[in-house]
mmCIF file of C-alpha atoms and ligand atoms in Angstrom:
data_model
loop_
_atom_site.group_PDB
_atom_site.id
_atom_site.type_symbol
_atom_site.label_atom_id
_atom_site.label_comp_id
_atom_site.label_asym_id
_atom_site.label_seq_id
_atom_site.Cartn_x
_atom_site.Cartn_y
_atom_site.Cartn_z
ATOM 1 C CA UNK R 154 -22.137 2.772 -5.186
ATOM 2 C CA UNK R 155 -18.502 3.252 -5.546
ATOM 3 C CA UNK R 156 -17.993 2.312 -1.278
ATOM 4 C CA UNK R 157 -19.612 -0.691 -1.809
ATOM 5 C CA UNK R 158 -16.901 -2.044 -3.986
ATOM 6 C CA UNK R 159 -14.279 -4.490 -3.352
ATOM 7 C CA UNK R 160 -10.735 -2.844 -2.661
ATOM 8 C CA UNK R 161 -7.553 -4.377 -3.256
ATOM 9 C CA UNK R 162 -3.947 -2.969 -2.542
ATOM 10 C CA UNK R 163 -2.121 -2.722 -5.447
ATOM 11 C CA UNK R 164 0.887 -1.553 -3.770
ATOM 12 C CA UNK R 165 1.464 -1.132 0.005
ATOM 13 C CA UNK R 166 2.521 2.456 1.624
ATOM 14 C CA UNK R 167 6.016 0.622 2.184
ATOM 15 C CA UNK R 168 6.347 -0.583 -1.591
ATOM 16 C CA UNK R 169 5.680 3.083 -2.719
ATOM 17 C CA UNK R 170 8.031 4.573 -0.182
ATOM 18 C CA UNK R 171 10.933 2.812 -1.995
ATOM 19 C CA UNK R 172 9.544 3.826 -5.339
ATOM 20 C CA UNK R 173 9.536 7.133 -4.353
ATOM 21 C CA UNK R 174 13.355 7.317 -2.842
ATOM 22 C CA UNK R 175 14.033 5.655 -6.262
ATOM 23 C CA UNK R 176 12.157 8.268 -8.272
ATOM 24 C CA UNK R 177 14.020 11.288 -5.914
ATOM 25 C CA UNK R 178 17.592 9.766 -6.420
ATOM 26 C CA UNK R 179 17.172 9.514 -10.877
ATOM 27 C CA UNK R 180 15.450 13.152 -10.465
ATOM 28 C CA UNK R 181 18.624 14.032 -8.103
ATOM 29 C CA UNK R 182 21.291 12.615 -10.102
ATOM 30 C CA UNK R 183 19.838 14.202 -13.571
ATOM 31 C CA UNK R 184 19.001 17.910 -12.291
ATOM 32 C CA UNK R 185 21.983 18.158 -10.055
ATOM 33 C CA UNK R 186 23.114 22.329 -10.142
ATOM 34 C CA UNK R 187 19.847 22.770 -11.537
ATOM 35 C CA UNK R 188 16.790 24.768 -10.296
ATOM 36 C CA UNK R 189 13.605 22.745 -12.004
ATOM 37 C CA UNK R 190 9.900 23.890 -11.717
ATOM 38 C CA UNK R 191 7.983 21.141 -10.210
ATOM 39 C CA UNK R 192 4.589 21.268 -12.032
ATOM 40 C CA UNK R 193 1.908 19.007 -9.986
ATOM 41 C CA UNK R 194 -1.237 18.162 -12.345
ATOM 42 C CA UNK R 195 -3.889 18.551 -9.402
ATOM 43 C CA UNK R 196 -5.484 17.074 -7.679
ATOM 44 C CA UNK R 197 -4.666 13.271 -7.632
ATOM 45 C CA UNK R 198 -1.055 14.291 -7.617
ATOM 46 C CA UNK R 199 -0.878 16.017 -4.065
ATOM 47 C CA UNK R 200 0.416 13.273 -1.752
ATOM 48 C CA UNK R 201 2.770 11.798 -4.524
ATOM 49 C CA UNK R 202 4.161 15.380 -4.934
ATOM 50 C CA UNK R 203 4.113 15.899 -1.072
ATOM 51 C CA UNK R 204 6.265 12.546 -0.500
ATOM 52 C CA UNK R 205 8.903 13.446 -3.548
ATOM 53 C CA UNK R 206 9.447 17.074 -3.034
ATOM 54 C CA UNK R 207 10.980 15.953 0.684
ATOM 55 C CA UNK R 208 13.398 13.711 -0.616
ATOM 56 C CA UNK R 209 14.731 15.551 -3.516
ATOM 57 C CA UNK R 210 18.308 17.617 -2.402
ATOM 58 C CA UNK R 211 17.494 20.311 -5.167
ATOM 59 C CA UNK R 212 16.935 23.829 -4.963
ATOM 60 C CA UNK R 213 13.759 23.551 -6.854
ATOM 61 C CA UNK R 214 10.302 24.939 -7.313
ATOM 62 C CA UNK R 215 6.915 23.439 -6.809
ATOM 63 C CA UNK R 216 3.728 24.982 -8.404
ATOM 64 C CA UNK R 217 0.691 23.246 -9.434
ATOM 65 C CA UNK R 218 -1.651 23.894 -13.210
ATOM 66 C CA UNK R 219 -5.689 21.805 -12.810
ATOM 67 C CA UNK R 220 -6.376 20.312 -15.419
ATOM 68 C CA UNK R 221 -9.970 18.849 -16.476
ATOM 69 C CA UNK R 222 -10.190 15.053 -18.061
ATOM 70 C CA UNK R 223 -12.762 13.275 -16.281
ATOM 71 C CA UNK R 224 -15.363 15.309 -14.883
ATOM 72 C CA UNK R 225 -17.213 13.370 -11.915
ATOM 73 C CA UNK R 226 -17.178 10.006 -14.060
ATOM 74 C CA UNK R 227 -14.662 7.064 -14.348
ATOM 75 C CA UNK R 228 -14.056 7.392 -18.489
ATOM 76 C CA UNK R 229 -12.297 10.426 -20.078
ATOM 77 C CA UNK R 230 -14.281 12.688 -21.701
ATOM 78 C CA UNK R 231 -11.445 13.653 -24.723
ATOM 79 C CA UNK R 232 -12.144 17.038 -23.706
ATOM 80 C CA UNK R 233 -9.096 18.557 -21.589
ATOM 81 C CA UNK R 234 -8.624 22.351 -20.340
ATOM 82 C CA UNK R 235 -6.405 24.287 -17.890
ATOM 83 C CA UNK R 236 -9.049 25.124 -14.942
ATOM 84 C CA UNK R 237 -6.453 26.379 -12.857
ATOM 85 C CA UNK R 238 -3.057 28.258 -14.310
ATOM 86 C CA UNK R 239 0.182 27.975 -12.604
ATOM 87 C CA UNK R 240 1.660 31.443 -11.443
ATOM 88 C CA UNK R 241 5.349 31.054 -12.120
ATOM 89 C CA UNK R 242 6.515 31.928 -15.257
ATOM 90 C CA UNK R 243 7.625 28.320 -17.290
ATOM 91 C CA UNK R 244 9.703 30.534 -20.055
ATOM 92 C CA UNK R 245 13.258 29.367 -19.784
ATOM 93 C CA UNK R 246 12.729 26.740 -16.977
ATOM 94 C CA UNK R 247 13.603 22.863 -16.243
ATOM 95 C CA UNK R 248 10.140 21.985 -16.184
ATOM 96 C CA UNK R 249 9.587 18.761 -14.459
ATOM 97 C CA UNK R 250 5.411 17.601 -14.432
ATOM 98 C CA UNK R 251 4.327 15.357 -11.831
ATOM 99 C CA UNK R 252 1.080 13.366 -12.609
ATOM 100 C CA UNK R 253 -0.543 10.691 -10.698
ATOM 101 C CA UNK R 254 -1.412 8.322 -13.457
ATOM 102 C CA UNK R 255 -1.160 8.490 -17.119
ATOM 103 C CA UNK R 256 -4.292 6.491 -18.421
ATOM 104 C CA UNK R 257 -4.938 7.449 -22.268
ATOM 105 C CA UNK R 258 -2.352 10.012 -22.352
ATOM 106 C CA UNK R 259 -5.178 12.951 -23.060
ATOM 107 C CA UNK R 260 -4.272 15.142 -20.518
ATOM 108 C CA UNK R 261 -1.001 14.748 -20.097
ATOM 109 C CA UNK R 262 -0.086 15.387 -23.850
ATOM 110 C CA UNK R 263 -1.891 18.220 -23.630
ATOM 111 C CA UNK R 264 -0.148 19.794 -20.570
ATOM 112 C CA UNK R 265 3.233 19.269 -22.065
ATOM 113 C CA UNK R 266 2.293 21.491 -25.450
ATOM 114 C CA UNK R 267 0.484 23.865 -23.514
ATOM 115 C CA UNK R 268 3.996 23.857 -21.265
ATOM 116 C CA UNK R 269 6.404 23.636 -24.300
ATOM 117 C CA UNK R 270 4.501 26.780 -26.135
ATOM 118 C CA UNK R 271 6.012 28.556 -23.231
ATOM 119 C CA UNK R 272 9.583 28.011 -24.151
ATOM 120 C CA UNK R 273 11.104 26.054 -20.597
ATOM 121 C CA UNK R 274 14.620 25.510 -20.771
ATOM 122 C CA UNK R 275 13.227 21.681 -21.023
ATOM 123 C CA UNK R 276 10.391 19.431 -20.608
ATOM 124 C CA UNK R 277 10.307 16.307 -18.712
ATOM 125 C CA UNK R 278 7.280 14.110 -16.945
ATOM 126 C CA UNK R 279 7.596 11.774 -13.761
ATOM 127 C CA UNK R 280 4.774 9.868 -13.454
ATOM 128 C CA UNK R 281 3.778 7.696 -10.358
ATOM 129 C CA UNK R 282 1.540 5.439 -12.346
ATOM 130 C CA UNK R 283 0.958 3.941 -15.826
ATOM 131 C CA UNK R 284 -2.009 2.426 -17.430
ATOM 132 C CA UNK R 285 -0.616 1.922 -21.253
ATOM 133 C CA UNK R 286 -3.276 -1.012 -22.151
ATOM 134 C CA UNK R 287 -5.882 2.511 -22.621
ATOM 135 C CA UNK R 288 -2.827 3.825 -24.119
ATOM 136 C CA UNK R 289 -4.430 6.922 -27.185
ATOM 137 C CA UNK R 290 -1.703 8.973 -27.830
ATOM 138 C CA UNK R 291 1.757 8.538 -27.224
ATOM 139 C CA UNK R 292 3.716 9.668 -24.251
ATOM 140 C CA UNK R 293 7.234 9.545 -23.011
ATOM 141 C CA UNK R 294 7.358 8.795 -19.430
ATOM 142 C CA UNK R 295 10.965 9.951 -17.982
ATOM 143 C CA UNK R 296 10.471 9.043 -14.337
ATOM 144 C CA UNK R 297 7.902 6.118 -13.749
ATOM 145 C CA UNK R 298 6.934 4.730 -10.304
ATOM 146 C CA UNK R 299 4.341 1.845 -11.648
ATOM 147 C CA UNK R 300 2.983 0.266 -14.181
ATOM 148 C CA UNK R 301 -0.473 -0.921 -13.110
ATOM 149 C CA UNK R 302 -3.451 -3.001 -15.200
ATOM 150 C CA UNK R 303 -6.536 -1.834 -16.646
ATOM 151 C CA UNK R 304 -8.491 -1.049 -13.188
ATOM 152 C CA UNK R 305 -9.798 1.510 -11.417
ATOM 153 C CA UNK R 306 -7.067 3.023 -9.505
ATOM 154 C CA UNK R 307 -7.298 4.864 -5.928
ATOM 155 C CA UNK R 308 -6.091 5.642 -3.234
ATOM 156 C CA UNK R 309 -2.794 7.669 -2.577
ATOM 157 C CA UNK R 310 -4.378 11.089 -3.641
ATOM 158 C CA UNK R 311 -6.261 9.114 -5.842
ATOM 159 C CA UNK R 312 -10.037 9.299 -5.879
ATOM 160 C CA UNK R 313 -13.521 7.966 -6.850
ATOM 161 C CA UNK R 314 -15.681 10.939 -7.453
ATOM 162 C CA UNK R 315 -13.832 12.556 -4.042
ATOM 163 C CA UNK R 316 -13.935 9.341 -1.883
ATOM 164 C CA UNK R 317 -10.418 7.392 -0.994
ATOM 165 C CA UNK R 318 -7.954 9.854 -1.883
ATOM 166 C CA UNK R 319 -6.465 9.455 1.774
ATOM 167 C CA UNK R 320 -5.639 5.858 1.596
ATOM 168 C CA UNK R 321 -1.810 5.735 2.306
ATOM 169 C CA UNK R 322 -1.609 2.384 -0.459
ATOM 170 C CA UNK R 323 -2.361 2.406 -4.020
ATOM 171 C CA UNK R 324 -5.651 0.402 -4.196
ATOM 172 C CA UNK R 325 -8.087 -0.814 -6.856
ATOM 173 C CA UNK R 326 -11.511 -0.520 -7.742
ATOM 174 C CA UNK R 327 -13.798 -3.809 -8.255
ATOM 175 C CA UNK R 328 -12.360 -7.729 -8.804
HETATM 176 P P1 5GP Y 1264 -5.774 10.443 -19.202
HETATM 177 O O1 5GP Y 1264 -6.033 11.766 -19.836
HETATM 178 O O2 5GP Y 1264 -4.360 9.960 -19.316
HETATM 179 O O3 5GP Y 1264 -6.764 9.400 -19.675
HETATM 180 O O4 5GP Y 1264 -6.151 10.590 -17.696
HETATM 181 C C1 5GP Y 1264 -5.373 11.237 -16.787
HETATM 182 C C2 5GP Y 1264 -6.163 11.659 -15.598
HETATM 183 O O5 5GP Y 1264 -7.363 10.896 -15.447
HETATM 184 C C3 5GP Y 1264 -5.362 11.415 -14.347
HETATM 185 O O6 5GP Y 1264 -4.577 12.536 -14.003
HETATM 186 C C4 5GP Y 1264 -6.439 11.099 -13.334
HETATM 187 O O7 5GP Y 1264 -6.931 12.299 -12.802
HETATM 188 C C5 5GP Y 1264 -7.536 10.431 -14.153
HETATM 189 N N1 5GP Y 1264 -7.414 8.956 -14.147
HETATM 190 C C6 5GP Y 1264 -7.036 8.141 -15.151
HETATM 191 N N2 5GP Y 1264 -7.047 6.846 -14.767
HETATM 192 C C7 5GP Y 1264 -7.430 6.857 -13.477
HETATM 193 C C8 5GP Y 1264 -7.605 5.833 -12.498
HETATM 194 O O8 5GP Y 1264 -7.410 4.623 -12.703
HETATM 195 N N3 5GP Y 1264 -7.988 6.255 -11.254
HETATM 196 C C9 5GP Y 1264 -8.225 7.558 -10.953
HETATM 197 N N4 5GP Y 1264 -8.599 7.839 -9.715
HETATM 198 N N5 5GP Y 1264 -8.056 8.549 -11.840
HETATM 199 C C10 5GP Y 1264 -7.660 8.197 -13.084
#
């Protein structure tokens, strides 16, 4: 049972605060007189997103796409498909996507071509978390918070089939 598992805080609520102002001040600086769509990859993304969005000093937009990878288990399943569509039309936009943790790379990839086949002005990714040691295709990470091991991460919107999400730090699974 996934409660019954050690936790361990990978980084602390006040660690992630500061890598949050730092994320908000590059996005600032590099969209400054612009008006970017925030895309948030639900739903692990939701507190990250909630933190960022209130320290950015841009007139932007925040929407939000689902995408499957998991299912209910810990291991991707390869298989990734938009299960919820974002309303706003990307054609001609800054896109900016916001994902909580880029593990293989699956799903991510595959939101920025399914994004880019819609023409946005341009494409970037901020990305509160990387794994790279599960690393399967390549991605290009413009805004990174962490880079974090090969473990089990929750916590911070994060879950475990549903469970810890609402941890304020960013915690790991098992020793
Ligand atoms: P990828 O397609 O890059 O393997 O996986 C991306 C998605 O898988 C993330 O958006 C997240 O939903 C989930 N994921 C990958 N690694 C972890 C992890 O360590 N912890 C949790 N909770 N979800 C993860």
């Amino acid at each position: 049972m996934t409660s019954q598992e050690r936790l361990s805080v990978l980084a602390g609520r006040e660690e992630i605060a500061k890598t949050v102002t730092r994320l908000a001040s590059e996005i600032n600086r590099d969209y400054q007189g612009k008006r970017p769509l925030l895309v948030g990859a639900l739903k692990g993304v939701f507190v990250f997103m909630a933190d960022l969005v209130r320290q950015l000093d841009l007139p932007g937009e925040i929407e939000f796409i689902r995408i499957s990878s998991y299912g209910a288990g810990r291991e991707s399943t390869g298989k990734v498909k938009v299960v919820q569509n974002m309303e706003t039309p990307a054609e001609g936009r800054d896109i900016l996507v916001v994902e909580d943790i880029v593990d293989t790379g699956l799903t991510v990839s595959f939101l920025l071509d399914y994004l880019s086949q819609k023409n946005p002005a341009s494409l970037k990714l901020c990305a509160l978390l990387d794994k790279p040691s599960r690393r399967r295709v390549q991605v290009n990470i413009d805004y990174l918070g962490f880079t974090v091991p090969d473990k089990f991460i929750v916590g911070y919107g994060l879950d475990c089939n549903e469970e810890f999400r609402c941890l304020p730090d960013i915690c790991y699974l098992g020793d």
